[in-house]
Coordinates of C-alpha atoms in Angstrom, one line a residue:
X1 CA 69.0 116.7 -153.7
X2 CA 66.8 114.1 -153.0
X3 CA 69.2 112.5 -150.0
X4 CA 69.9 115.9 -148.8
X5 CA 66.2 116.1 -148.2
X6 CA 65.6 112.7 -146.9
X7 CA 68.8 113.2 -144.3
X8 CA 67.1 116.7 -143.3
X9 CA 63.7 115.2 -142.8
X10 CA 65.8 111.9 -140.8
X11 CA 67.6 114.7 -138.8
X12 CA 63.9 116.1 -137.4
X13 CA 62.9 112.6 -136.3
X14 CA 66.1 111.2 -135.3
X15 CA 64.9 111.4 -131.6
X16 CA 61.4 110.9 -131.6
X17 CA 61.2 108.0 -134.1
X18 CA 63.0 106.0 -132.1
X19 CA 61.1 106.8 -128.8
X20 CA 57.7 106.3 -131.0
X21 CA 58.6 102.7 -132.1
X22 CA 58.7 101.6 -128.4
X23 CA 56.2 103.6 -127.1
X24 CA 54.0 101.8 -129.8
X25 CA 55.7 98.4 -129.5
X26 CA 55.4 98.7 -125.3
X27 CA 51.5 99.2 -125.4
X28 CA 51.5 96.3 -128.2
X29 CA 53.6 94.0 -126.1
X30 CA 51.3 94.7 -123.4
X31 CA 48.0 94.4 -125.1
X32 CA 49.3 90.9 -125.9
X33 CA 50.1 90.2 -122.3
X34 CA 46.4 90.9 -121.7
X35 CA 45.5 88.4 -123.9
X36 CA 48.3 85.8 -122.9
X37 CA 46.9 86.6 -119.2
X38 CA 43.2 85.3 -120.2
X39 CA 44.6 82.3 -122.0
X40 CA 46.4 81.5 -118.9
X41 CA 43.4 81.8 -116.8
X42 CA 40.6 80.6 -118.8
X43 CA 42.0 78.8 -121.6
X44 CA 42.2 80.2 -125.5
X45 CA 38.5 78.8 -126.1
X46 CA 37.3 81.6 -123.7
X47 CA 39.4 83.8 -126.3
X48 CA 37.0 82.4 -129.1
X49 CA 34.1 82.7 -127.2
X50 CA 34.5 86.2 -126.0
X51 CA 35.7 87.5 -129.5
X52 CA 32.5 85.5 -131.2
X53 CA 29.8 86.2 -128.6
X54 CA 30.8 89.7 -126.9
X55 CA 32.4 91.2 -130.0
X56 CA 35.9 91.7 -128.6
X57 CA 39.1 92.0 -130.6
X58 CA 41.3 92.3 -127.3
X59 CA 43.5 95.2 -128.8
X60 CA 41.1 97.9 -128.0
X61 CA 43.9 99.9 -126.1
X62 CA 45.7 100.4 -128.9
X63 CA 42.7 102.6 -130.9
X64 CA 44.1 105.8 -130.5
X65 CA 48.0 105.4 -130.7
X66 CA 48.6 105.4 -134.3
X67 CA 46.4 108.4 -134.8
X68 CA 48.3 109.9 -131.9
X69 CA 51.7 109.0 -133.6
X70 CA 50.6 110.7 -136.5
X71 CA 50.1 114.2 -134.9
X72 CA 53.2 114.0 -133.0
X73 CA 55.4 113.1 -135.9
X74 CA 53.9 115.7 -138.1
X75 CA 54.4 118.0 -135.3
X76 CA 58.4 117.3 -135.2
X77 CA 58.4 117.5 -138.6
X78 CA 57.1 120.5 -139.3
X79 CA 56.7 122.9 -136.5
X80 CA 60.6 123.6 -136.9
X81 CA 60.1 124.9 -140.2
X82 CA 57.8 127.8 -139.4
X83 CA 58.5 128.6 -135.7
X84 CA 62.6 128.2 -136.9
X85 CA 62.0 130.2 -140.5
X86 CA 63.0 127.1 -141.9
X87 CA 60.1 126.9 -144.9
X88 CA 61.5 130.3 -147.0
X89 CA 64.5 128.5 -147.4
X90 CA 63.7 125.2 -148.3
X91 CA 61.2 126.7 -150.7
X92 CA 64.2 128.6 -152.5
X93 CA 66.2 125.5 -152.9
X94 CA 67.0 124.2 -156.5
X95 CA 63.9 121.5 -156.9
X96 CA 60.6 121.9 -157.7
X97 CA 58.5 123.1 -154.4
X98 CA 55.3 121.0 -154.5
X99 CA 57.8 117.7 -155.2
X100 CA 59.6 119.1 -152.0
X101 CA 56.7 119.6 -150.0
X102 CA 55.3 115.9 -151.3
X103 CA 58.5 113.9 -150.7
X104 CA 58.9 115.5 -146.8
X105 CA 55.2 114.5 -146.4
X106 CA 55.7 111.0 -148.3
X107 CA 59.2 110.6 -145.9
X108 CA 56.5 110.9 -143.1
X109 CA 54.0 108.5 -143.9
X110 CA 56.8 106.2 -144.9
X111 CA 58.1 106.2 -141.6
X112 CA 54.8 105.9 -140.1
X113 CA 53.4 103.1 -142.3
X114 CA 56.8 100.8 -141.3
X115 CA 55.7 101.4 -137.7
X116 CA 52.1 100.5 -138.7
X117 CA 53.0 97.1 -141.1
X118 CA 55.7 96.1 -138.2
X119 CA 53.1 96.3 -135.6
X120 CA 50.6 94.7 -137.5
X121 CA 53.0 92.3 -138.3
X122 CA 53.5 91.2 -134.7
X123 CA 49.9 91.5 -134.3
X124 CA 49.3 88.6 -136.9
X125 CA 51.9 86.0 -135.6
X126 CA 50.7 85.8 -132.4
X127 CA 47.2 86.1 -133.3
X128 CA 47.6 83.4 -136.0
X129 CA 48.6 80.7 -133.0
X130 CA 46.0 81.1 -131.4
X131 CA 42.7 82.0 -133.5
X132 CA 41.2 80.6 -136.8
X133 CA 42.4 83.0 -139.9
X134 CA 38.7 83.9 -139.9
X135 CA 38.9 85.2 -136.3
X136 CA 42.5 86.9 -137.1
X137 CA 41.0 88.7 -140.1
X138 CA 38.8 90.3 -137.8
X139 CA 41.1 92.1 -135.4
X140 CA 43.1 93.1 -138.5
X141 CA 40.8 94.5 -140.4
X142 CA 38.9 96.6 -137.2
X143 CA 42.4 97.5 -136.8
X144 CA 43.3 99.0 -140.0
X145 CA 40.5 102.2 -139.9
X146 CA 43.0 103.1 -137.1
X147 CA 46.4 102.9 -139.3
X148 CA 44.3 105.2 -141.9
X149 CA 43.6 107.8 -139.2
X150 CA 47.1 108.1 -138.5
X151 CA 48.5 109.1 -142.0
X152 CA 45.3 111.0 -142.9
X153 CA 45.9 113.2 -139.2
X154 CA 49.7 113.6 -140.3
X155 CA 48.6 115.4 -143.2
X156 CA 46.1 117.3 -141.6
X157 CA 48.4 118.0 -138.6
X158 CA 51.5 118.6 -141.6
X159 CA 48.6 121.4 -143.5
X160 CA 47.9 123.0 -140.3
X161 CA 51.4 123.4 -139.2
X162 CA 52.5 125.0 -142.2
X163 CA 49.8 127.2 -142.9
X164 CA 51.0 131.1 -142.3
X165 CA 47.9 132.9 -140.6
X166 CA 46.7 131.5 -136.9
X167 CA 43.1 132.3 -137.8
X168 CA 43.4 129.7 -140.8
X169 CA 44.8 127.6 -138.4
X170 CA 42.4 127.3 -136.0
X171 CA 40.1 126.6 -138.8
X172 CA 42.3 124.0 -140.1
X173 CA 42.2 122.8 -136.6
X174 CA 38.5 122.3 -136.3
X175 CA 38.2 120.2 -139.7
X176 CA 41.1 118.3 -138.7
X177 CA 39.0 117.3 -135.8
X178 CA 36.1 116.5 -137.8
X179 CA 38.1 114.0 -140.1
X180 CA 39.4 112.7 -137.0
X181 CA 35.6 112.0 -135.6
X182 CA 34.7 110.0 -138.6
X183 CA 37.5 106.9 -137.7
X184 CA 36.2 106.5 -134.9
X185 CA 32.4 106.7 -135.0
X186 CA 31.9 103.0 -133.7
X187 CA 33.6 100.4 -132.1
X188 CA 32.3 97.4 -133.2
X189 CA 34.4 95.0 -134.7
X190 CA 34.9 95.8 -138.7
X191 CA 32.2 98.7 -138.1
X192 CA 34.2 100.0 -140.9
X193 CA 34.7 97.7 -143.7
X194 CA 32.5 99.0 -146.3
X195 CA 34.1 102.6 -146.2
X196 CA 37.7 101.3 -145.9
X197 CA 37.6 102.8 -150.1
X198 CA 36.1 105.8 -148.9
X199 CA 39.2 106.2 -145.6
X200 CA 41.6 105.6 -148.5
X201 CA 40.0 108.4 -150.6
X202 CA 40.0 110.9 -148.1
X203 CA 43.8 109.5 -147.0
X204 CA 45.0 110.3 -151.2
X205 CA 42.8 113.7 -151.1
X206 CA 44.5 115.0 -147.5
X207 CA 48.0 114.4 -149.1
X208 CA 47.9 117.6 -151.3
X209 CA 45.9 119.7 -148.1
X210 CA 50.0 120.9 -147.2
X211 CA 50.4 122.3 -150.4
X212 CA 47.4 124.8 -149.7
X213 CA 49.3 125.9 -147.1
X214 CA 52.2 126.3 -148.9
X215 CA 50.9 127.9 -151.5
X216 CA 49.5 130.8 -149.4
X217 CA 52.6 131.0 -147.4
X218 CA 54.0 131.6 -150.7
X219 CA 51.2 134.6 -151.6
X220 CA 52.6 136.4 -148.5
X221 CA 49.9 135.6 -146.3
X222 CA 50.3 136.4 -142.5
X223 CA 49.4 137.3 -139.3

């Protein structure tokens, strides 16, 4: 059962994972061309003197793309199960529903965290050639408040896709945008390293948010 899901959930995202990875990998290639462009020009010490006087990190352009990701996917994911009637059936198959409901949402992030650790990945080699750990630590880490926005909007996009009534929705909608807000209060350079615990809290407590709107598609709620 747990391949048949996995294959379902690969079937949704079969198109749009693929198109994701280099849309993601394109802007990082090119954020890195940026960089390579100053060096070029100016030399990597203007690199270390921009980053440690002007608080730069040079990957700025890529704030808002994982968050981004993370709607769309959930979108693909789980749109077709309401709008196609999909979610009465796959509720009535043999395995237990919240599991079901966890393990599509955990297929998601999975898929969204490779893309995340592949890109950061890339992001540390190059930066590591150029910059002093100390100075590569710092893009990583501003970086990483970004990576949490895009799983925790997955599940909040994920909740409010699922949920039955359009007037919960829109709700839904308007605290999804709130959570969203709080990522991206500042932009400062590791701005966000003493709530990195708190992110990852509100990351673990958003992951059970699409079984409340399971459980009241389940009651018979509805429009």
């Amino acid at each position: 059962m747990i391949k048949a899901i996995f294959y379902k959930e690969w079937i949704k995202m079969r198109c749009f994972y693929p198109l994701s990875a280099l849309f993601l990998f394109g802007a990082t290639a090119y954020a890195l061309l940026r960089v390579q462009r100053v060096i070029t020009f100016k030399g990597a010490a203007h690199v270390w003197e921009v980053m440690l006087e002007k608080e730069v990190v040079f990957i700025d352009i890529l704030q808002y793309l994982p968050a981004l990701l993370g709607v769309l996917l959930a979108v693909v994911q789980f749109v077709p199960e309401m709008a196609q009637k999909r979610l009465k059936l796959t509720l009535h198959l043999p395995f237990p529903q919240w599991k079901m409901i966890l393990l599509m949402s955990g297929i998601g992030l999975g898929a969204l965290a490779l893309l995340f650790i592949v890109q950061t990945a890339v992001l540390w080699g190059y930066f590591h050639a150029l910059l002093v750990p100390e100075l590569v630590a710092r893009i990583l880490l501003t970086a990483l408040p970004w990576y949490l926005a895009g799983l925790t909007l997955y599940l909040l996009t994920a909740w409010i896709c699922l949920e039955p009534t359009w007037k919960r929705r829109l709700a839904n909608l308007l605290i999804a945008v709130g959570v969203c807000r709080i990522f991206f209060l500042s932009d400062t350079p590791q701005a966000y390293d003493g709530m990195l615990p708190w992110l990852a809290l509100l990351l673990v407590c958003s992951l059970f948010f699409p079984l409340l709107s399971v459980y009241r598609f389940k009651q018979g709620c509805q429009d």
